[in-house]
Tab-separated table of C-alpha atoms and ligand atoms in Angstrom:
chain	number	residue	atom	x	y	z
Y	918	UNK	CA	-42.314	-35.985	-49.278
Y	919	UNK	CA	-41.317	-38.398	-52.176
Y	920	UNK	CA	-43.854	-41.085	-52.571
Y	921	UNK	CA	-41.278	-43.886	-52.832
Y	922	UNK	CA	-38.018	-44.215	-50.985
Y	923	UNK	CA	-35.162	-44.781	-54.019
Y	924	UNK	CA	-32.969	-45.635	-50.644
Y	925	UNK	CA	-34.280	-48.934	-50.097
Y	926	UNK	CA	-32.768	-50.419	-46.927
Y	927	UNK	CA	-31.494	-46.677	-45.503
Y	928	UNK	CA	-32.596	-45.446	-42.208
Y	929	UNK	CA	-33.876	-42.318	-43.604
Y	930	UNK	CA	-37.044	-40.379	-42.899
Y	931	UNK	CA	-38.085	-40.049	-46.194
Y	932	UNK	CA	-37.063	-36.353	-46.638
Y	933	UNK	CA	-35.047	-35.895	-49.868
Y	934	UNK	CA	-33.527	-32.760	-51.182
Y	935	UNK	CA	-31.782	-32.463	-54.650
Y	936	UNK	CA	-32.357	-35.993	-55.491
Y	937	UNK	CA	-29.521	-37.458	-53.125
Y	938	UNK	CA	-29.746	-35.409	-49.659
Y	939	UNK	CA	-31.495	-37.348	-47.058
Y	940	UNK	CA	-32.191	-37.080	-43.535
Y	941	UNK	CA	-31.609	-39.671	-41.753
Y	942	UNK	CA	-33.190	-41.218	-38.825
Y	943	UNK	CA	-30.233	-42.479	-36.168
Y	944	UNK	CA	-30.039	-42.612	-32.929
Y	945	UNK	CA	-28.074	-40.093	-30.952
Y	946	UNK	CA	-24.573	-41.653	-30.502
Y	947	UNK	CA	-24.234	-43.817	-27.192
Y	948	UNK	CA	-21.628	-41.632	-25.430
Y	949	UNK	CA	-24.453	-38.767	-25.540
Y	950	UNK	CA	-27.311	-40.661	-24.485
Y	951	UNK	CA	-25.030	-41.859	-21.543
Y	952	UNK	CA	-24.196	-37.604	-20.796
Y	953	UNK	CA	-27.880	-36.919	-21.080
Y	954	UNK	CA	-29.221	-39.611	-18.946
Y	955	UNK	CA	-26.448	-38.658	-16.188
Y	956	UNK	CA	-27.583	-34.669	-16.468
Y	957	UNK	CA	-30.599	-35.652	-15.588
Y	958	UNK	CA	-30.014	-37.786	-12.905
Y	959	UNK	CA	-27.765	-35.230	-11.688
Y	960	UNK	CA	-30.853	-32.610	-11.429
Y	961	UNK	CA	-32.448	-35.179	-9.414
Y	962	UNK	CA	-29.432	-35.788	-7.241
Y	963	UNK	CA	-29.080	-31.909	-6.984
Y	964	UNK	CA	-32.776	-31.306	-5.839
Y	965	UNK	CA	-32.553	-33.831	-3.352
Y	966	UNK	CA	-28.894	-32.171	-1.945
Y	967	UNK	CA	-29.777	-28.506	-2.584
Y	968	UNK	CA	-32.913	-26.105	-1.790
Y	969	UNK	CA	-34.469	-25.874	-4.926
Y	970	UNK	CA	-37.994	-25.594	-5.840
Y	971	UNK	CA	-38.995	-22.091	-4.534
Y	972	UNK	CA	-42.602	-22.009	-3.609
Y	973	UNK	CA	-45.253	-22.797	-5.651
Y	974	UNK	CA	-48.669	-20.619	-6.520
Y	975	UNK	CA	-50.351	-20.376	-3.125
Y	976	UNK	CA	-47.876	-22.265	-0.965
Y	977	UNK	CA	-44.655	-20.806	1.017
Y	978	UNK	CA	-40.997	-21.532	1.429
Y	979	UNK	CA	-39.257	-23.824	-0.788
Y	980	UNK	CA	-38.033	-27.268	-0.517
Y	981	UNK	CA	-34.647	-27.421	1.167
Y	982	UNK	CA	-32.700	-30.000	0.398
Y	983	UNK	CA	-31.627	-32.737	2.759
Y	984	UNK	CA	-28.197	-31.164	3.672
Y	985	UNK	CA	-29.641	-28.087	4.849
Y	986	UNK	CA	-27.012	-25.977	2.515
Y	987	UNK	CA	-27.826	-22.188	1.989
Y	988	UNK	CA	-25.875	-19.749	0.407
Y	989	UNK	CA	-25.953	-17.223	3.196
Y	990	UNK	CA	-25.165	-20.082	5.664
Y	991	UNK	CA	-22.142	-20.545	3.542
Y	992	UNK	CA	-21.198	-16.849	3.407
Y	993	UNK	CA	-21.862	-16.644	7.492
Y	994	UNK	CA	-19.338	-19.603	8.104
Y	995	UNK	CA	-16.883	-17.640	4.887
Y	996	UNK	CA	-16.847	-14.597	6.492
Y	997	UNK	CA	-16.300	-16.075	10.392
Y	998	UNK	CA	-13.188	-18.032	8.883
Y	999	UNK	CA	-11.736	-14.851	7.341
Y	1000	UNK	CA	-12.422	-13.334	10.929
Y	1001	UNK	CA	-10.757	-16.011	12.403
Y	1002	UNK	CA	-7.783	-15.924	10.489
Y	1003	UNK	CA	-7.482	-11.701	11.012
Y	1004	UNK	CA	-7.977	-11.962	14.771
Y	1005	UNK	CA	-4.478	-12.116	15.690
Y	1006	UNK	CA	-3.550	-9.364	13.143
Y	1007	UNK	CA	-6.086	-7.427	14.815
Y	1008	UNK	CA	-4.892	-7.744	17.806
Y	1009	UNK	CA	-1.363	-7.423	17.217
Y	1010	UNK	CA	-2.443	-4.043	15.533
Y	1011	UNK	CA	-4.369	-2.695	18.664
Y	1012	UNK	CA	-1.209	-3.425	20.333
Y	1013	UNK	CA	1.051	-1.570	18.178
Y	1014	UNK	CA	1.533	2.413	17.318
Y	1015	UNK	CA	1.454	2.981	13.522
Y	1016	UNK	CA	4.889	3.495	13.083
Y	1017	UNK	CA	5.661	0.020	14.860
Y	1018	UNK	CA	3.487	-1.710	11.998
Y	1019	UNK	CA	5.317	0.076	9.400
Y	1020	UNK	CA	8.689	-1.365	10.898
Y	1021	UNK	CA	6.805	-5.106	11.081
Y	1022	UNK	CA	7.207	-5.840	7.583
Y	1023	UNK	CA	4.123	-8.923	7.467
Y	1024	UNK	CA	2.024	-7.006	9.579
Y	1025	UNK	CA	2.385	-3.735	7.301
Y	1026	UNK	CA	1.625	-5.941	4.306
Y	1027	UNK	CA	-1.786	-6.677	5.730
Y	1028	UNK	CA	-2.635	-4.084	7.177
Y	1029	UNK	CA	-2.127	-1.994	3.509
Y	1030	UNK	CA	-4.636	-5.046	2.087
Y	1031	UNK	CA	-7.228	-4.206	4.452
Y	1032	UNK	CA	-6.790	-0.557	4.532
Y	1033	UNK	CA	-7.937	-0.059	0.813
Y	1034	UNK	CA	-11.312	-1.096	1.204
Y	1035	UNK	CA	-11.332	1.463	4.062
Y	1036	UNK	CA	-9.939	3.975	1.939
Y	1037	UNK	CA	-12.508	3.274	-0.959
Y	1038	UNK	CA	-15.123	3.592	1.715
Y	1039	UNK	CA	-14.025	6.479	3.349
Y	1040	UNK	CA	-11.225	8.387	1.296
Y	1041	UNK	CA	-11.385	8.186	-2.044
Y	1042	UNK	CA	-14.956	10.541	-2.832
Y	1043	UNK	CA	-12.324	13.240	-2.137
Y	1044	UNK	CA	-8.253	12.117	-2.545
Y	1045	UNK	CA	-9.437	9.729	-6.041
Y	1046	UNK	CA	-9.565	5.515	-5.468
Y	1047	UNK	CA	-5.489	5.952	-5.885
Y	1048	UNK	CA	-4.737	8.840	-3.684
Y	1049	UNK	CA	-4.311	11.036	-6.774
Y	1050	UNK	CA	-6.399	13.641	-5.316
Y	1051	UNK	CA	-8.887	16.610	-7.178
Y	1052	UNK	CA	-9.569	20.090	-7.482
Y	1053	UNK	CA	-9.187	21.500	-3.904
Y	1054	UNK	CA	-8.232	17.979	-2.241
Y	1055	UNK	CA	-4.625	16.964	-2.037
Y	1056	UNK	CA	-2.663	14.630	-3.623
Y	1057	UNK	CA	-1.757	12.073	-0.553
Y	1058	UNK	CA	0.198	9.887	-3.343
Y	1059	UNK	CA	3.617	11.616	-3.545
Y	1060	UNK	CA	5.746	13.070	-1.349
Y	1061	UNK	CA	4.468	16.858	-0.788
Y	1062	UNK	CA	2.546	17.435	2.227
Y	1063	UNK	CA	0.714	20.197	3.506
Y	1064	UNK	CA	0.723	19.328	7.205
Y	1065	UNK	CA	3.838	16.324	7.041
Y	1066	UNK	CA	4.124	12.804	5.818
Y	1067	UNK	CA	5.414	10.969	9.062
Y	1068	UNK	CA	3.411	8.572	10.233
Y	1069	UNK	CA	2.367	9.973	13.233
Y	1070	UNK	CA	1.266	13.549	11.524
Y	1071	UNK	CA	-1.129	11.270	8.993
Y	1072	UNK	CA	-2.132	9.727	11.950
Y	1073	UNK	CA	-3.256	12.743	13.834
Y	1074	UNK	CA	-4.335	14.266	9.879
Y	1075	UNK	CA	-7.113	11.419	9.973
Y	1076	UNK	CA	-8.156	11.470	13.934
Y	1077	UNK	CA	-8.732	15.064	14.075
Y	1078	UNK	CA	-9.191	16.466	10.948
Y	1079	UNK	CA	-7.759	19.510	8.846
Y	1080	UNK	CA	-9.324	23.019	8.146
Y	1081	UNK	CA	-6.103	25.118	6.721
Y	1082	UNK	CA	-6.917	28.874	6.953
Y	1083	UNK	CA	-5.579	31.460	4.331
Y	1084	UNK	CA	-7.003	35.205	5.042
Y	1085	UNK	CA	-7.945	36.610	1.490
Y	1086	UNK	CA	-5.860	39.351	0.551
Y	1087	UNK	CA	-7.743	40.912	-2.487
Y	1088	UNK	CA	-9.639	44.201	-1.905
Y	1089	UNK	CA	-8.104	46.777	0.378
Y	1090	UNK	CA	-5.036	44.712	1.140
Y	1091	UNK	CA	-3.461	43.886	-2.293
Y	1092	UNK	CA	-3.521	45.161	-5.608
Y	1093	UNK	CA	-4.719	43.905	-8.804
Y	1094	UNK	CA	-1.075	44.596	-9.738
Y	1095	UNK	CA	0.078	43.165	-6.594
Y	1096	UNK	CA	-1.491	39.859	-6.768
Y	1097	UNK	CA	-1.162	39.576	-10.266
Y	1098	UNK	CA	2.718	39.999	-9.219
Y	1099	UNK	CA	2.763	37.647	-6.798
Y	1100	UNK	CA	0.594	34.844	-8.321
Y	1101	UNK	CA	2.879	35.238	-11.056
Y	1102	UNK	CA	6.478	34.517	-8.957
Y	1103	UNK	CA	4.795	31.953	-7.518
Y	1104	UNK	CA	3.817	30.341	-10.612
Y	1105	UNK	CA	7.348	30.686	-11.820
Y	1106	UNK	CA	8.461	28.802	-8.540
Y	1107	UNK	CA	10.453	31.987	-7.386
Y	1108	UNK	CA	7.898	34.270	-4.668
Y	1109	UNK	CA	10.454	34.460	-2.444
Y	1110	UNK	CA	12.710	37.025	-5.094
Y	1111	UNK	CA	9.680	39.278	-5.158
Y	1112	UNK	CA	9.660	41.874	-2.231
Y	1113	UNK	CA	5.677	41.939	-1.915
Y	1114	UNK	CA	6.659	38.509	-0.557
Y	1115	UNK	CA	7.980	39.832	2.446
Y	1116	UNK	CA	6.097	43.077	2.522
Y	1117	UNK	CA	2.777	41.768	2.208
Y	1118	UNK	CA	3.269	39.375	5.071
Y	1119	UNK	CA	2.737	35.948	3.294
Y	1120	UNK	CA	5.799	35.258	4.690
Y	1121	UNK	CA	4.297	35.121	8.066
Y	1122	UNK	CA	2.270	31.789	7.297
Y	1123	UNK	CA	4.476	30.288	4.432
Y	1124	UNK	CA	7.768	30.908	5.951
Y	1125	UNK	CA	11.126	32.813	4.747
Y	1126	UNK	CA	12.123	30.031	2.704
Y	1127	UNK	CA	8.220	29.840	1.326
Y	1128	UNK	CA	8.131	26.314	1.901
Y	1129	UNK	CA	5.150	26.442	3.699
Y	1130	UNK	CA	4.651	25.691	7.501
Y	1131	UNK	CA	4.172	22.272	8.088
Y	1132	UNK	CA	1.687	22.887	11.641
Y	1133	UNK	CA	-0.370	25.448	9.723
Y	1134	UNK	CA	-0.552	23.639	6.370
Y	1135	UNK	CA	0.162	26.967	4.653
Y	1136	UNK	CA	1.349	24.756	1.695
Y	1137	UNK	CA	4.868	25.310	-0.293
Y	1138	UNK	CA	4.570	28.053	-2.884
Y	1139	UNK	CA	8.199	27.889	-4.139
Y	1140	UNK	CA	8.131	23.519	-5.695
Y	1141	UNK	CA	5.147	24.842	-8.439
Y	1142	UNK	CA	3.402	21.719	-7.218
Y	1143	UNK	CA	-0.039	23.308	-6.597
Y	1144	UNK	CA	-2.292	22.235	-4.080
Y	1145	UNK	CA	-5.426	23.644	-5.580
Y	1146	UNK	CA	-5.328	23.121	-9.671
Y	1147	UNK	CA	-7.284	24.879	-12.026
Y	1148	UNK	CA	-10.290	23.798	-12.689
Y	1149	UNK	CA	-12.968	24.881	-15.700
Y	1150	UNK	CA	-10.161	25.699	-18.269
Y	1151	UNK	CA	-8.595	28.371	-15.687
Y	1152	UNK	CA	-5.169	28.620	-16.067
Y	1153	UNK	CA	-2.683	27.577	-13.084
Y	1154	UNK	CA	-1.988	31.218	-12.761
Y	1155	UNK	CA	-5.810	32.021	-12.437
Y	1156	UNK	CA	-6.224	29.532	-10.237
Y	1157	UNK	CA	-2.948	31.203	-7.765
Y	1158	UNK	CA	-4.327	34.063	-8.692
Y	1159	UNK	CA	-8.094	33.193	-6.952
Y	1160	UNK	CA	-6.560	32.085	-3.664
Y	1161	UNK	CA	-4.991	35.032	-2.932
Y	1162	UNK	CA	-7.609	37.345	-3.797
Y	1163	UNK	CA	-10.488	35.122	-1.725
Y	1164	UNK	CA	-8.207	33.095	0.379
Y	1165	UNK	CA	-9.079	29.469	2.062
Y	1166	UNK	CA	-11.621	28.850	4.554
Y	1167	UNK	CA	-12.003	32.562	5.327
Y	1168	UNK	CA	-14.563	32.941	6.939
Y	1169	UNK	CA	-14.553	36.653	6.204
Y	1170	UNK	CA	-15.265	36.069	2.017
Y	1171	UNK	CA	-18.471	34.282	1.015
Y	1172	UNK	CA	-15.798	33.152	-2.443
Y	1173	UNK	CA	-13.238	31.676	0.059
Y	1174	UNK	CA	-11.919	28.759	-0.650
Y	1175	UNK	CA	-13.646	25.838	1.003
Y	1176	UNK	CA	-11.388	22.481	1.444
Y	1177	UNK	CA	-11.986	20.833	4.779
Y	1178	UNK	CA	-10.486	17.143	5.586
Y	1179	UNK	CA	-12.993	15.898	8.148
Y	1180	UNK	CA	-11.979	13.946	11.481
Y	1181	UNK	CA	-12.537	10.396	11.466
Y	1182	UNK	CA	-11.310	10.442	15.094
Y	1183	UNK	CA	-15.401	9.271	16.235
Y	1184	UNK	CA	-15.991	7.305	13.043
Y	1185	UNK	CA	-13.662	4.967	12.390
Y	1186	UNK	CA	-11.829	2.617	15.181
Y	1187	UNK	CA	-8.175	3.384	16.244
Y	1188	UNK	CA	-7.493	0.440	14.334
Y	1189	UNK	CA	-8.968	1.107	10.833
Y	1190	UNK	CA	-7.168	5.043	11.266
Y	1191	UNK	CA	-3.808	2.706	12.171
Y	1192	UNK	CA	-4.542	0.755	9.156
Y	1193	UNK	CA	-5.304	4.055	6.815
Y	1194	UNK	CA	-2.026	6.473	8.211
Y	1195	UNK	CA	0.086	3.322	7.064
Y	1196	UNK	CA	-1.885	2.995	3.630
Y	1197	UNK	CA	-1.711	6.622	3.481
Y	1198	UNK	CA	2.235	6.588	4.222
Y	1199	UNK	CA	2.740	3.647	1.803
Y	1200	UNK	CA	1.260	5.936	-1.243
Y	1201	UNK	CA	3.073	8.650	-0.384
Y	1202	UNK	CA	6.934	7.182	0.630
Y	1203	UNK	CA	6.909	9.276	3.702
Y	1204	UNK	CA	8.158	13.164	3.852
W	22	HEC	C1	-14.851	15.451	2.387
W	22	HEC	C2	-13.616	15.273	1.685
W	22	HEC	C3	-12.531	14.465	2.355
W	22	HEC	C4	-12.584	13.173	2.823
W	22	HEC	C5	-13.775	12.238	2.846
W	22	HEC	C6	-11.257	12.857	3.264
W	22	HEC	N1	-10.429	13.922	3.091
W	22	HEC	FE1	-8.455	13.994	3.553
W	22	HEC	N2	-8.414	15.948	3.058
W	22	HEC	C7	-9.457	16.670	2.511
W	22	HEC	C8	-9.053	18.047	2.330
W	22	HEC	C9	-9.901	19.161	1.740
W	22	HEC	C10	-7.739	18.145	2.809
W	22	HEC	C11	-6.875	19.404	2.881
W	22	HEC	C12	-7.196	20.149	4.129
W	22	HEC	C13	-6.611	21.509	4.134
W	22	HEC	O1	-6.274	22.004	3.071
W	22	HEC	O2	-6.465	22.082	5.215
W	22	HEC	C14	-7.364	16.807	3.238
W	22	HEC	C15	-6.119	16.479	3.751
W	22	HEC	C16	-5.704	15.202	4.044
W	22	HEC	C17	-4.373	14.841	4.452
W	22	HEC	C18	-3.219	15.792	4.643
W	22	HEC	C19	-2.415	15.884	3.376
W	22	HEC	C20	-1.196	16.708	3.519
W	22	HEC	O3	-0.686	17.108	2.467
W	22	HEC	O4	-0.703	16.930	4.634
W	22	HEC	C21	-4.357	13.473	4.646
W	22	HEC	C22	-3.193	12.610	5.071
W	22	HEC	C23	-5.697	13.003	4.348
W	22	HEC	N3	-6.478	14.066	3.994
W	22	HEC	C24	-6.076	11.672	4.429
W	22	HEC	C25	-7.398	11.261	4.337
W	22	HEC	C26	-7.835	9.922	4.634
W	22	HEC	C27	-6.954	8.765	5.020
W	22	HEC	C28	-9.191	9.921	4.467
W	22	HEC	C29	-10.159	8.763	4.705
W	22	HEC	C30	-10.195	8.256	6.050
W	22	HEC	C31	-9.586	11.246	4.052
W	22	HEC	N4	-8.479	12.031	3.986
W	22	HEC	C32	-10.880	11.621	3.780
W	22	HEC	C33	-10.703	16.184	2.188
W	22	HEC	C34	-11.171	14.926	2.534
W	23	HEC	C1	-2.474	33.402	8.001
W	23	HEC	C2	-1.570	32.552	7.251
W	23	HEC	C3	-1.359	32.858	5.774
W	23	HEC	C4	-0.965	34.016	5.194
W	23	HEC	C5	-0.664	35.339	5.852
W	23	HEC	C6	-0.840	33.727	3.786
W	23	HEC	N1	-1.174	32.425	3.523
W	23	HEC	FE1	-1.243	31.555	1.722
W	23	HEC	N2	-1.903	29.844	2.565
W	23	HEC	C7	-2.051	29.640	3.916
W	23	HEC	C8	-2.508	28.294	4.140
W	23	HEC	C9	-2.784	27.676	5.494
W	23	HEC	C10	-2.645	27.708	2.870
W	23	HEC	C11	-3.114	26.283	2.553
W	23	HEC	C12	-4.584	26.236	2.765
W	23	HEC	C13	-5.126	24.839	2.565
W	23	HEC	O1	-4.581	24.152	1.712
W	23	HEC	O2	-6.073	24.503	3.239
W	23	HEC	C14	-2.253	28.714	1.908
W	23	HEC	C15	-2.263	28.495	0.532
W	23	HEC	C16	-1.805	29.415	-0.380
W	23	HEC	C17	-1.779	29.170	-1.799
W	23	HEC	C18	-2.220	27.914	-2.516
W	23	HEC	C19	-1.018	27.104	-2.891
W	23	HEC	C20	-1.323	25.875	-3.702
W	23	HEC	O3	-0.491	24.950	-3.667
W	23	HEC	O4	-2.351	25.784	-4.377
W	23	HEC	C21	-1.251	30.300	-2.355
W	23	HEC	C22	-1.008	30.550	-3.827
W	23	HEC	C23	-0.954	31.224	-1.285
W	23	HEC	N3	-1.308	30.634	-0.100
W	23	HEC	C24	-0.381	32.454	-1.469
W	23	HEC	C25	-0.204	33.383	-0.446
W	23	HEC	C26	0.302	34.715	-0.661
W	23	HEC	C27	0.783	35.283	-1.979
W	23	HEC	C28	0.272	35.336	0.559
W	23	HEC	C29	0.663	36.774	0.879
W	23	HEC	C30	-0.059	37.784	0.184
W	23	HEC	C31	-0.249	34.395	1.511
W	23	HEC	N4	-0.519	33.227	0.867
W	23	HEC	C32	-0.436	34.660	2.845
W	23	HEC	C33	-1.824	30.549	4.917
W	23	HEC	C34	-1.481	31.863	4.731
C-alpha cells in the first residue's frame, strides 16, 4: 500500500499499480442496487408463496408455503386435463373398428400421436423405435408383409400373436448341393426357375409364384427383400442358406430359427392394439 495517496480528492482505496492504476472505491451503480434489493425480496416473496425450506436437523417436513402449491399437485391436475381433453377420442375410438379410424382423418392423426409411446413401450425392443426392424424381426416400415398389411390382418398380427413355422430341410432331405442351389436362386430373386423349387416341395408353403402365403407367413422368396438378414459378417446367401438347412421355429432342430411375435391380445386394451394396427399401417402404407 503506498503511504500517501498522490490522488488527492479520488475515491480510491489506496491500491496503486504502475504508478497510475487505482482501484477505486464506488458504489455499485443505482440500477443494480435496485435488481439486487428486488432479488432478494423476491426470495422472500417466493418462500412465503412456495414450499421451501425442507426440514431442518432433527425436525420433519418442510415449510409449505401459503398457497399450498406442489409440484406433484401440479402434475396430478396436468395429467387429469390431458385426460380430459382425450376422453372423447377415447371414446370415439372404442366405438370405432381400426379401419374406420384410418378413414376419420383427425381421429387417425391422434390416434398415430398416442400410439408411439405405445410402440416405444411395447414394440420397438424388437421392430427398432422406427419400425425398421433387426436380425430375425421384420421390418413393419415398408410395404412387404409376411402375414398382410391391411388393417385388419395387423390387427389380428398384434391380438394374437405370430409363430411362422418353416420345417428344416438340411440333413436327409436336401443336399449340400441342393440347398446351396436353392439358397442361391433365391438370392438371385429367381427360385421359382430352379426345379428343386418344385421338387423339393417349398412350393407347398411359399406358393407357385414363390410369393409367399400370406395366412402361413411363409415369406416371399422371389422380391430379394429378406426377412431374416445376415448377421455376424454372414453373407445374405449364408444367412438363406441357414434357414433352409435348420428351418424356423422347428421344433424338430435345437439350431431352428427362433422369431416369435408375441400376442398382446391380454396385455394391452382393444384400444391401445386399435391405436398400434393404425400406427403400424401408417409406417408401412398398407399392402
Ligand atoms: C419379442 C419380440 C417382439 C415384440 C415385443 C413385438 N414383436 Fe412383432 N414380431 C416379432 C417377430 C419375431 C415377428 C415375425 C413372426 C414370424 O416370423 O412368424 C413379428 C411380426 C410382427 C408383425 C407382422 C409383420 C408382417 O410382415 O406381417 C406385425 C404387424 C408386428 N409384429 C407388430 C408388432 C407390434 C405392433 C408390436 C408391439 C405391440 C410388436 N410387434 C411387438 C417380434 C416381436
Ligand atoms: C411348411 C411350410 C414351408 C415349407 C415346406 C418351406 N417353407 Fe420356407 N418358410 C416358411 C415360413 C412360414 C417362413 C417364414 C418364417 C417366419 O418368418 O417366421 C419361411 C421362410 C423361408 C426363408 C426365409 C426368407 C427370408 O425372407 O429371410 C427361406 C429362404 C425359405 N423359407 C426357403 C424355403 C425353401 C428353399 C424351401 C424348400 C426347400 C422352403 N422354404 C420350404 C414355410 C415353409
Amino acid at each position: 500500500m503506498a503511504d500517501k495517496n498522490p490522488f488527492p480528492g479520488e475515491n480510491n482505496t489506496g491500491h496503486i499499480w504502475d504508478d497510475n492504476l487505482r482501484e477505486l472505491n464506488n458504489p455499485p451503480p443505482r440500477w443494480w442496487m435496485i435488481a439486487f434489493w428486488v432479488s432478494i425480496l423476491w426470495w422472500i416473496a417466493y418462500g412465503i408463496i412456495y414450499p421451501m425450506w425442507p426440514a431442518l436437523p432433527g425436525g420433519t417436513g418442510f415449510t409449505k408455503g401459503v398457497t399450498g402449491w406442489t409440484a406433484m399437485k401440479e402434475y396430478k391436475e396436468g395429467v387429469a386435463e390431458v385426460q380430459e381433453v382425450r376422453a372423447p377420442f377415447e371414446k370415439k375410438i372404442a366405438s370405432m373398428s381400426a379401419a374406420d379410424i384410418l378413414k376419420d382423418e383427425g381421429l387417425a392423426e391422434y390416434t398415430v400421436a398416442s400410439a408411439k409411446v405405445l410402440f416405444g413401450d411395447n414394440c420397438a425392443a424388437c421392430h427398432g423405435s422406427g419400425g425398421q426392424g433387426g436380425p430375425g424381426f421384420p421390418v413393419l416400415a415398408d410395404d412387404d408383409w409376411l402375414y398382410g398389411g391391411d388393417i385388419n390382418t395387423i390387427v389380428q398380427t398384434i391380438t394374437m400373436g405370430r409363430k411362422g413355422m418353416m420345417p428344416a430341410k438340411g440333413g436327409a432331405e436336401l443336399s449340400a448341393e441342393e440347398i446351396d442351389s436353392l439358397a442361391k436362386s433365391i438370392v438371385a430373386g429367381k427360385v421359382t426357375e430352379n426345379p428343386l423349387f418344385v421338387a423339393k416341395g417349398c412350393i407347398g408353403c411359399h406358393g407357385p409364384d414363390g410369393k409367399g402365403m400370406k395366412p402361413l407367413g411363409s415369406a416371399n422368396l422371389t422380391d430379394q427383400i429378406f426377412r431374416f438378414v445376415p448377421v455376424n459378417g454372414e453373407t445374405q446367401l449364408d444367412s438363406v442358406k441357414y434357414t433352409i438347412t435348420h428351418g424356423v421355429n422347428f421344433p424338430g432342430d435345437p439350431k431352428s430359427r427362433v422369431a416369435e411375435m408375441p400376442s398382446f391380445g391380454d396385455r394391452l386394451s382393444e384400444n391401445d392394439i386399435k391405436k398400434l394396427a393404425v400406427y403400424v399401417y401408417k409406417l408401412g402404407g398398407g399392402q
